Coordinates of C-alpha atoms in Angstrom, one line a residue:
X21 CA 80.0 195.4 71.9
X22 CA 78.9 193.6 68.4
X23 CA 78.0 190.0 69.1
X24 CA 81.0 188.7 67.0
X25 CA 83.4 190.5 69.4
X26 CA 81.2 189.2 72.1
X27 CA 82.2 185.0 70.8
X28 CA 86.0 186.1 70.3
X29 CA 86.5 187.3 73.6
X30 CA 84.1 184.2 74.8
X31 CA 86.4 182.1 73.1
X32 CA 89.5 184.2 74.9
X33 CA 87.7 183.0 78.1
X34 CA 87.4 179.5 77.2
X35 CA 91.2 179.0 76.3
X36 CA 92.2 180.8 79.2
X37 CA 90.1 178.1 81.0
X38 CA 92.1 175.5 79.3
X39 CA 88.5 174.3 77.6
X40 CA 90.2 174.0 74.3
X41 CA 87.3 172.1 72.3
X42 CA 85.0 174.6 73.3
X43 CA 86.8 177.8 72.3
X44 CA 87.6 176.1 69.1
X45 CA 83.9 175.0 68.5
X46 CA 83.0 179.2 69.1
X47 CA 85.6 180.3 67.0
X48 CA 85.0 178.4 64.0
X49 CA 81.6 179.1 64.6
X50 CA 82.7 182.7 64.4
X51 CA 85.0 182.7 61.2
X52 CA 82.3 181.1 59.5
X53 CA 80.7 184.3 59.1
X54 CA 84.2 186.5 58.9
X55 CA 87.0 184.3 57.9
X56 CA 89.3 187.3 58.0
X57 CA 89.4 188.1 61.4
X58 CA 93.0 187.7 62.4
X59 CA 92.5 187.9 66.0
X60 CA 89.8 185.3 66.0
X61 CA 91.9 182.9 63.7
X62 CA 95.6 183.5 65.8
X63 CA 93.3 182.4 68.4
X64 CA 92.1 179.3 66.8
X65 CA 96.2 178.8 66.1
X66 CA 96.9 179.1 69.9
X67 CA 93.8 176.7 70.5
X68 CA 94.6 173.9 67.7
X69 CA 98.6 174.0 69.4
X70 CA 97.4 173.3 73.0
X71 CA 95.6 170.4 71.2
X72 CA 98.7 169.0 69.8
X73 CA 97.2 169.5 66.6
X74 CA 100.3 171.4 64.8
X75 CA 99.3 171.0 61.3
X76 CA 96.0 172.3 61.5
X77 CA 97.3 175.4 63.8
X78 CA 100.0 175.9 61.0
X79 CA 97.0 176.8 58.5
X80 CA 95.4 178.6 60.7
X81 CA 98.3 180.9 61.3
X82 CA 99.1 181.2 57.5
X83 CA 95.7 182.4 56.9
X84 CA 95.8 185.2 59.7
X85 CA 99.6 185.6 57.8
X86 CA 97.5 186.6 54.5
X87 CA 95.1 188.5 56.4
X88 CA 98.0 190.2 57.8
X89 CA 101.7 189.8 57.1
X90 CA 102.7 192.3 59.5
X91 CA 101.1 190.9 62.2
X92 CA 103.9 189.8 65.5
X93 CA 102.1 187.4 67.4
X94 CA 100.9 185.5 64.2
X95 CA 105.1 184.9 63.5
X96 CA 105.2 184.2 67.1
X97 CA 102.6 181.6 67.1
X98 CA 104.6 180.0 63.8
X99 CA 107.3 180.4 65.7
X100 CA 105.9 178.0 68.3
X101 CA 104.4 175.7 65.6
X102 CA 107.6 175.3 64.0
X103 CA 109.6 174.6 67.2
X104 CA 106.9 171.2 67.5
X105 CA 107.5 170.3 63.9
X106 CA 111.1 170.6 64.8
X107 CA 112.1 173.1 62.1
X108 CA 113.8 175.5 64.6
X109 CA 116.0 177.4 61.7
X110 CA 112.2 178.6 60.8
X111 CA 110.9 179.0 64.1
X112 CA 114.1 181.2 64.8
X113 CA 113.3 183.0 61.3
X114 CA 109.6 183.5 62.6
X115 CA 110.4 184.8 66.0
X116 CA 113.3 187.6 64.9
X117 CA 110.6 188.9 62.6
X118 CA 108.0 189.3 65.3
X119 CA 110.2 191.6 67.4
X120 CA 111.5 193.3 64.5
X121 CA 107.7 194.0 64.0
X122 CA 106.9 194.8 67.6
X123 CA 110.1 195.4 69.2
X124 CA 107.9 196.7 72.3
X125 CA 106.4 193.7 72.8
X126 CA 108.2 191.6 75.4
X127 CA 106.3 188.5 75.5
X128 CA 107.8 188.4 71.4
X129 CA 111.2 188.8 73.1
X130 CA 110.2 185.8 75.7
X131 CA 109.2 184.0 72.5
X132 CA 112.7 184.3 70.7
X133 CA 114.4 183.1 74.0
X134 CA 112.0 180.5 73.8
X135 CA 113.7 179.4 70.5
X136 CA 116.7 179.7 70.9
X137 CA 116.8 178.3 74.5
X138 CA 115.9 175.0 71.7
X139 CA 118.4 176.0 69.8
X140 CA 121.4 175.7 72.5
X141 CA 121.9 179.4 72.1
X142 CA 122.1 180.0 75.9
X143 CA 123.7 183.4 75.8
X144 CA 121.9 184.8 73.1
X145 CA 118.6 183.3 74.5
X146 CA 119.3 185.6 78.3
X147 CA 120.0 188.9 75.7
X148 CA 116.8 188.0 74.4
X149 CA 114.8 187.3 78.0
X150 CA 116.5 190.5 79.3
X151 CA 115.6 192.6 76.6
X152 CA 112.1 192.0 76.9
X153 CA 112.1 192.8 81.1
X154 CA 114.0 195.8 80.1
X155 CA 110.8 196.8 78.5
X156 CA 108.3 194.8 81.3
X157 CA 110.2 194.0 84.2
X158 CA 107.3 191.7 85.0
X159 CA 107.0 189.4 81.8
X160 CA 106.7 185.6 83.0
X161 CA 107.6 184.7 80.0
X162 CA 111.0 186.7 80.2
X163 CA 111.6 185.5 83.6
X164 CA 110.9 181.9 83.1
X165 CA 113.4 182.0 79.8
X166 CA 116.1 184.4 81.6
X167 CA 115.9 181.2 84.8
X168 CA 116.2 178.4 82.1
X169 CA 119.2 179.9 80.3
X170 CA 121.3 181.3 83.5
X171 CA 120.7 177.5 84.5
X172 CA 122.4 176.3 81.4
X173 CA 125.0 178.7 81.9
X174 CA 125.5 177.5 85.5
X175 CA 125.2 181.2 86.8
X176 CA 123.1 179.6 90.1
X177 CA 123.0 182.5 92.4
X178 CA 121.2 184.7 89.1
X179 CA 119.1 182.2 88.6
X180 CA 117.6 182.0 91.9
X181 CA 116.7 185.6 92.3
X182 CA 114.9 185.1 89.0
X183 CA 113.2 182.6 90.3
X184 CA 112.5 184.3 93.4
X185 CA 111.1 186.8 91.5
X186 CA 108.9 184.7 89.0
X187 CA 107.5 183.3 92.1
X188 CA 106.5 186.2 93.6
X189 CA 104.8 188.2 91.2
X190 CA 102.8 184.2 90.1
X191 CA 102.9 181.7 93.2
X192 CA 100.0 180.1 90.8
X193 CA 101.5 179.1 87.7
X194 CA 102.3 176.1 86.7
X195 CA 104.8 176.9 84.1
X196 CA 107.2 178.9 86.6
X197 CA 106.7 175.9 88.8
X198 CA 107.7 173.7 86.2
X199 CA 110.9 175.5 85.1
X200 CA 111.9 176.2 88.5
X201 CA 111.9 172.8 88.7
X202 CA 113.8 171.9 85.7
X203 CA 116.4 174.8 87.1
X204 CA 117.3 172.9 90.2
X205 CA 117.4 169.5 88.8
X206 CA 120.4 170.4 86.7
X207 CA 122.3 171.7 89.8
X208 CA 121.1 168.1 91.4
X209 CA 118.6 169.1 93.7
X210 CA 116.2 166.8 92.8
X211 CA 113.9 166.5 96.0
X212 CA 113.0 170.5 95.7
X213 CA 112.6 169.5 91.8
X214 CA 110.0 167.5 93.1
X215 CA 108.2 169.4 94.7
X216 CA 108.1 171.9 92.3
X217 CA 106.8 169.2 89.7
X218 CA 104.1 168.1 91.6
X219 CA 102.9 172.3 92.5
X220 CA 102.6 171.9 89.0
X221 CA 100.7 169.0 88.1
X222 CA 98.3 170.0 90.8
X223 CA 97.5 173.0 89.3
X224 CA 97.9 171.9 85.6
X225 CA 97.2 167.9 85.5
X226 CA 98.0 167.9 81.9
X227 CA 101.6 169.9 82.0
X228 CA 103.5 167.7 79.6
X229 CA 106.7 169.8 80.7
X230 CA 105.8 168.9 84.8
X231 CA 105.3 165.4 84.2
X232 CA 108.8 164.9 82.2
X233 CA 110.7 166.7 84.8
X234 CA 108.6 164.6 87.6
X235 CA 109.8 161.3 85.7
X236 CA 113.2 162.8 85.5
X237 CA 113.5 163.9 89.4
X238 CA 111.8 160.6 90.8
X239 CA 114.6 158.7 88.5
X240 CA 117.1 161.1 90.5
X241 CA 116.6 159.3 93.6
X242 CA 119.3 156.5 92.8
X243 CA 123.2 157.9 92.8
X244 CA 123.9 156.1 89.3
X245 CA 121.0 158.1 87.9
X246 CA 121.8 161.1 89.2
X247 CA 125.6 160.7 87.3
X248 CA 123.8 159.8 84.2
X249 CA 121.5 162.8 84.3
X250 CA 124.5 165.1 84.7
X251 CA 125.8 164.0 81.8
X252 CA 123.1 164.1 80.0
X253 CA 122.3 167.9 81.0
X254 CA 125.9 168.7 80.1
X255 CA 125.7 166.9 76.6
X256 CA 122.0 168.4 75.7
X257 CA 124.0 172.0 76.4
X258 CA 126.4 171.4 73.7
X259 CA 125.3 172.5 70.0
X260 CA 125.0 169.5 67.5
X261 CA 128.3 169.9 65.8
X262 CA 129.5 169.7 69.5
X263 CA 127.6 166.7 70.3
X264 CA 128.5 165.3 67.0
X265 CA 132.6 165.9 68.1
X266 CA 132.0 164.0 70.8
X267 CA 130.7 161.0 69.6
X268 CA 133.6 160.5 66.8
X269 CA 135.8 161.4 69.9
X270 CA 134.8 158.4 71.8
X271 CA 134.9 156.4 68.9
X272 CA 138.7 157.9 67.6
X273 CA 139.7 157.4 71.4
X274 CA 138.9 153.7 71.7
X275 CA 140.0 152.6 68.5
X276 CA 143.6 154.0 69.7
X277 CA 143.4 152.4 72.4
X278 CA 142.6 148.8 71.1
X279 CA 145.5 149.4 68.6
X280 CA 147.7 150.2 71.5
X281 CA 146.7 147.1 73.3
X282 CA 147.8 145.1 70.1
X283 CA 151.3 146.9 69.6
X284 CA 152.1 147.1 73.0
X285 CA 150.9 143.9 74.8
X286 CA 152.7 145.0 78.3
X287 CA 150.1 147.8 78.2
X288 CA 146.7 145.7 77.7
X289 CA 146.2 145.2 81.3
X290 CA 145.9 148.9 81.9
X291 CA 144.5 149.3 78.6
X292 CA 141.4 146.7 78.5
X293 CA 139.9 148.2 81.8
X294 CA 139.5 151.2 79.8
X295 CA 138.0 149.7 76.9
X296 CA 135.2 148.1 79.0
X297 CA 134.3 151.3 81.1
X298 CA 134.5 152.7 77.8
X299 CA 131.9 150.6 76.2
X300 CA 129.6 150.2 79.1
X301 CA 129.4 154.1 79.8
X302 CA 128.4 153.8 75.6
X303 CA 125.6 151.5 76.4
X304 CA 124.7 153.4 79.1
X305 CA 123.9 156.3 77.7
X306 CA 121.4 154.4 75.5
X307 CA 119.9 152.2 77.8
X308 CA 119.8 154.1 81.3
X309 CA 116.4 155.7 81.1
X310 CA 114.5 153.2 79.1
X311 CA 115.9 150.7 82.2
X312 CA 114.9 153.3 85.2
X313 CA 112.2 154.0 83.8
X314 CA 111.4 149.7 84.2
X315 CA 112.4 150.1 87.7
X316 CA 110.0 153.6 88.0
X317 CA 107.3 151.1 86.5
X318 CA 107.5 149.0 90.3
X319 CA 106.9 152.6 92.1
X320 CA 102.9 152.6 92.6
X321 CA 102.9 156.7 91.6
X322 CA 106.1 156.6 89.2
X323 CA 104.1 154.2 86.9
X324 CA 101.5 156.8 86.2
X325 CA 104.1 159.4 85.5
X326 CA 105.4 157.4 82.4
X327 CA 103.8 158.4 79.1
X328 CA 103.0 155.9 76.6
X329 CA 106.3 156.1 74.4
X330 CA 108.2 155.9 78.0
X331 CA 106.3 152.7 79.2
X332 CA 106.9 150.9 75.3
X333 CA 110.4 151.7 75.7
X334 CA 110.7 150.1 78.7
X335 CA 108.6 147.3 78.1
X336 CA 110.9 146.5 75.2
X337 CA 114.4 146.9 76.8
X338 CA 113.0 144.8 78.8
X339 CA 112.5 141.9 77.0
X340 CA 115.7 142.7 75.2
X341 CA 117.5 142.4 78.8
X342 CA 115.4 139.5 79.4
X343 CA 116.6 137.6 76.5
X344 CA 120.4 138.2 77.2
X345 CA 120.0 137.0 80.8
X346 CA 118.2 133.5 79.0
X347 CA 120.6 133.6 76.4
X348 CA 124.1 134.3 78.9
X349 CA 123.0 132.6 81.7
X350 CA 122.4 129.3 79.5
X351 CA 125.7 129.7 77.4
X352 CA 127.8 129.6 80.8
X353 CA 126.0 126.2 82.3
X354 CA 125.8 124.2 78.1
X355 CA 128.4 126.0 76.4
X356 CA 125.8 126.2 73.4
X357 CA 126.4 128.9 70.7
X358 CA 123.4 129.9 70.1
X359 CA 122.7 130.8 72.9
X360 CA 125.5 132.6 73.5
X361 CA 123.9 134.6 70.5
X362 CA 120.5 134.9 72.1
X363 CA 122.1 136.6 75.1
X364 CA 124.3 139.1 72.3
X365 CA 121.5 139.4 70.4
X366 CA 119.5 140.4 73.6
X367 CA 122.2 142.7 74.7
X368 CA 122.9 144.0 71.8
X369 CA 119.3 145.0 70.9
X370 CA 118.9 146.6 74.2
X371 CA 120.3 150.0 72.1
X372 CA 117.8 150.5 69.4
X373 CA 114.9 148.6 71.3
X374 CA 116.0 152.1 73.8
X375 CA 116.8 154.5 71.4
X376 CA 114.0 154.8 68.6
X377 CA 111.2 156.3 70.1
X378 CA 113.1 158.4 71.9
X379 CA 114.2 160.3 68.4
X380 CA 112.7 163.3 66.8
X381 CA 109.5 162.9 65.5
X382 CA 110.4 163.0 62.1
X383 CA 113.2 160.6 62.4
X384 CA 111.1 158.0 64.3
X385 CA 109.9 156.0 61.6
X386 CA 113.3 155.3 60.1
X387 CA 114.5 154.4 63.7
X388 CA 111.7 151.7 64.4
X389 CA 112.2 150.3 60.6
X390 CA 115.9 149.9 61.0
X391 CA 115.0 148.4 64.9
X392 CA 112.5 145.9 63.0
X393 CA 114.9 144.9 60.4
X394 CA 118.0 144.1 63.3
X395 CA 115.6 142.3 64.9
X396 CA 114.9 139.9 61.8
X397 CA 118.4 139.6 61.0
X398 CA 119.3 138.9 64.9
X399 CA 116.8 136.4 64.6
X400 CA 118.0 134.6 61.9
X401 CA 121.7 135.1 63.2
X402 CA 120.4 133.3 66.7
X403 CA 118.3 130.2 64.4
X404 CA 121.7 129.7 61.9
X405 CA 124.2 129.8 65.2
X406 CA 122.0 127.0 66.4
X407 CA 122.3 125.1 63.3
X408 CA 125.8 125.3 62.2
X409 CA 127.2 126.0 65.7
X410 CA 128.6 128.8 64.2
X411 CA 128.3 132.3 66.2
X412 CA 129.9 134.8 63.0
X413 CA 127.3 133.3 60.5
X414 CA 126.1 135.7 57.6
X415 CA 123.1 136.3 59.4
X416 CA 124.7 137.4 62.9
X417 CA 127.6 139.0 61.1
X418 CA 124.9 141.4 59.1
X419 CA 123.2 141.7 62.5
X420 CA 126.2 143.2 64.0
X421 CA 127.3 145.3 61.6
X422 CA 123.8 146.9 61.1
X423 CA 124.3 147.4 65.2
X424 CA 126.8 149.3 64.7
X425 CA 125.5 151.5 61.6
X426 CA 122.6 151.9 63.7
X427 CA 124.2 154.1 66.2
X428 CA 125.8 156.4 63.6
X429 CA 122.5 156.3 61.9
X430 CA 120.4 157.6 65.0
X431 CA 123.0 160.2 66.5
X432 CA 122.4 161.5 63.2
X433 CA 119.0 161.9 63.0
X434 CA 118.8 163.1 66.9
X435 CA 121.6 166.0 66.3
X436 CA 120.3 167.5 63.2
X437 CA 118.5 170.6 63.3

């Protein structure tokens, strides 16, 4: 064995060890002196990816790609790169084309499930997972994808014997662990998610997929949660035309409502109790995990589950809750209007403080500028109502109507695809 097979398969060792920084260190050490070794450079891909470094493992990829174009795992490391840049059209593009290279090859099968397990495509992601353990009845990778989308489909019983199955051949692996546990919490079982989550953190401390699903389960101890999370599972399942339906439905459905309560006065009092489940199930869905996860913050090993973007978001719908609590409870013992629009503005914030780092990547920035700019016109809304004793001044009116752009605004940019 030459000695630069001898630092590729080293590096092989290292990743599989999960000591990323030093496989990359002996591989680029290695394509120094052959930069065209595609092995060695869909390696450093797989490497720069486990580091969260996507960019860099997108060039990496593309220059195996020039190396070889007709290579399948390179399209099904792109694949995979694409899927974190959130360009799953490409990712999907990049994954047909590996099994169309390597049709044999299940884990590109499991790869394509992968995607379009992303992609809502629940069905077409099983046909995928059980085409590829048609070929190796003993892919993990097939088996974990097969259990995630006969979850989504609700097929239970299936889903268990895959499980079973995935279990058996790996009792070790943190990933089955961590689906399995992601497949239970959807049918509500979250004290076996649980302990499914924390099989796999012990094994795999840094499982970004185990520690979401842990926050997720230990959130699943209170009943309201446990409501909210169904609906949340059902609503993720939908495709984004789907999701986008419902939200104009919801929207259609109480405006008909409100002008029924105005033509038909007799009706309000069945109406108006509508309205206001209506409107607090809205806020709900924006606010309920930033706010349990301020509750998960009191729990002394729920706190350490929270990653940073979980713990700002809290911390800031927390303050925003904080302020309408000041601002309501002082407007019902002075009467005072602006503090009746601290406590709105407080309230009202409560959905973008909630909402914007909890958006694609790419949409983020746009989400935390609009955020920062309702804040300054809130603001000024709150300093003019305590000047002119006016709550609709121009600065609160612009406030509220941004409020309500907002929403529009970030379903958008969390539904597109």
């Amino acid at each position: 064995m030459s000695l630069h097979e001898q630092r590729v398969m080293r590096a092989a060792l290292l990743f599989q060890q999960s000591r990323f920084a030093d496989a990359e260190r002996t591989l680029r050490d290695h394509l120094s002196e052959d930069p065209n070794d595609v092995h060695a450079l869909r390696l450093l891909g797989e490497t720069l990816l486990a580091q969260d470094r996507p960019a860099e493992a997108r060039i990496a990829a593309q220059n195996a790609l020039g190396v070889s174009p007709a290579d399948g795992d390179v399209h099904g490391l792109l694949a995979r790169v694409e899927l974190v840049d959130e360009n799953e059209a490409k990712a999907e593009d990049h994954a047909q084309q590996s099994v169309k290279l390597d049709p044999n090859d299940a884990d590109h099968w499991g790869t394509l499930a992968f995607v379009l397990l992303r992609r809502n495509e629940h069905a077409r992601a099983l046909d995928a997972a059980d085409t590829g353990l048609r070929l190796h009845p003993e892919n993990l990778r097939c088996l974990n994808m097969r259990t995630e989308a006969l979850a989504r489909l609700g097929r239970k019983e299936e889903a268990d014997v895959t499980i079973g199955k995935s279990l058996e051949l790996d009792p070790e692996n943190p990933y089955t662990h961590s689906n399995t546990g992601w497949a239970v919490l959807r049918r509500g079982d979250h004290q076996k998610a649980l302990e499914h989550f924390r099989e796999a953190l012990r094994r795999d401390p840094m499982n970004d997929h185990a520690k979401a699903g842990l926050v997720e389960a230990l959130k699943a101890r209170y009943w309201l949660y446990r409501m909210f999370l169904r609906y949340q599972f059902w609503v993720s399942n939908l495709k984004s035309n789907a999701q986008w339906m419902l939200i104009i439905g919801f929207y259609a459905g109480s405006r008909l409502l409100r002008v029924m309560s105005e033509k038909y006065p007799a009706l309000a009092p069945l109406i108006w109790p509508l309205l206001i489940a209506y409107m607090l199930f809205a806020l709900s869905t924006w606010v309920m995990s930033p706010l349990s996860n301020l509750l998960l913050r009191f729990n002394k090993y729920g706190r350490y589950a929270l990653d940073r973007d979980e713990t700002m978001a809290s911390n800031f719908t927390g303050i925003a809750l904080l302020l309408a609590l000041v601002g309501g409870v002082g407007f019902l013992f002075t009467g005072s209007t602006g503090l009746l629009a601290l406590g709105i503005l407080g309230l009202v914030m409560m959905i973008p403080l909630a909402s914007m780092l909890n958006s694609r990547k790419k949409g983020r920035p746009v989400l935390v500028g609009l955020a920062a700019v309702l804040a300054l016109l809130g603001l000024a809304g709150v300093a003019l109502a305590f000047r002119l004793n006016e709550l609709m001044n121009p600065g609160f009116t612009a406030f509220l109507i941004g409020a309500f752009l907002y929403q529009f605004i970030a379903n958008f940019v969390n539904t597109r695809s």
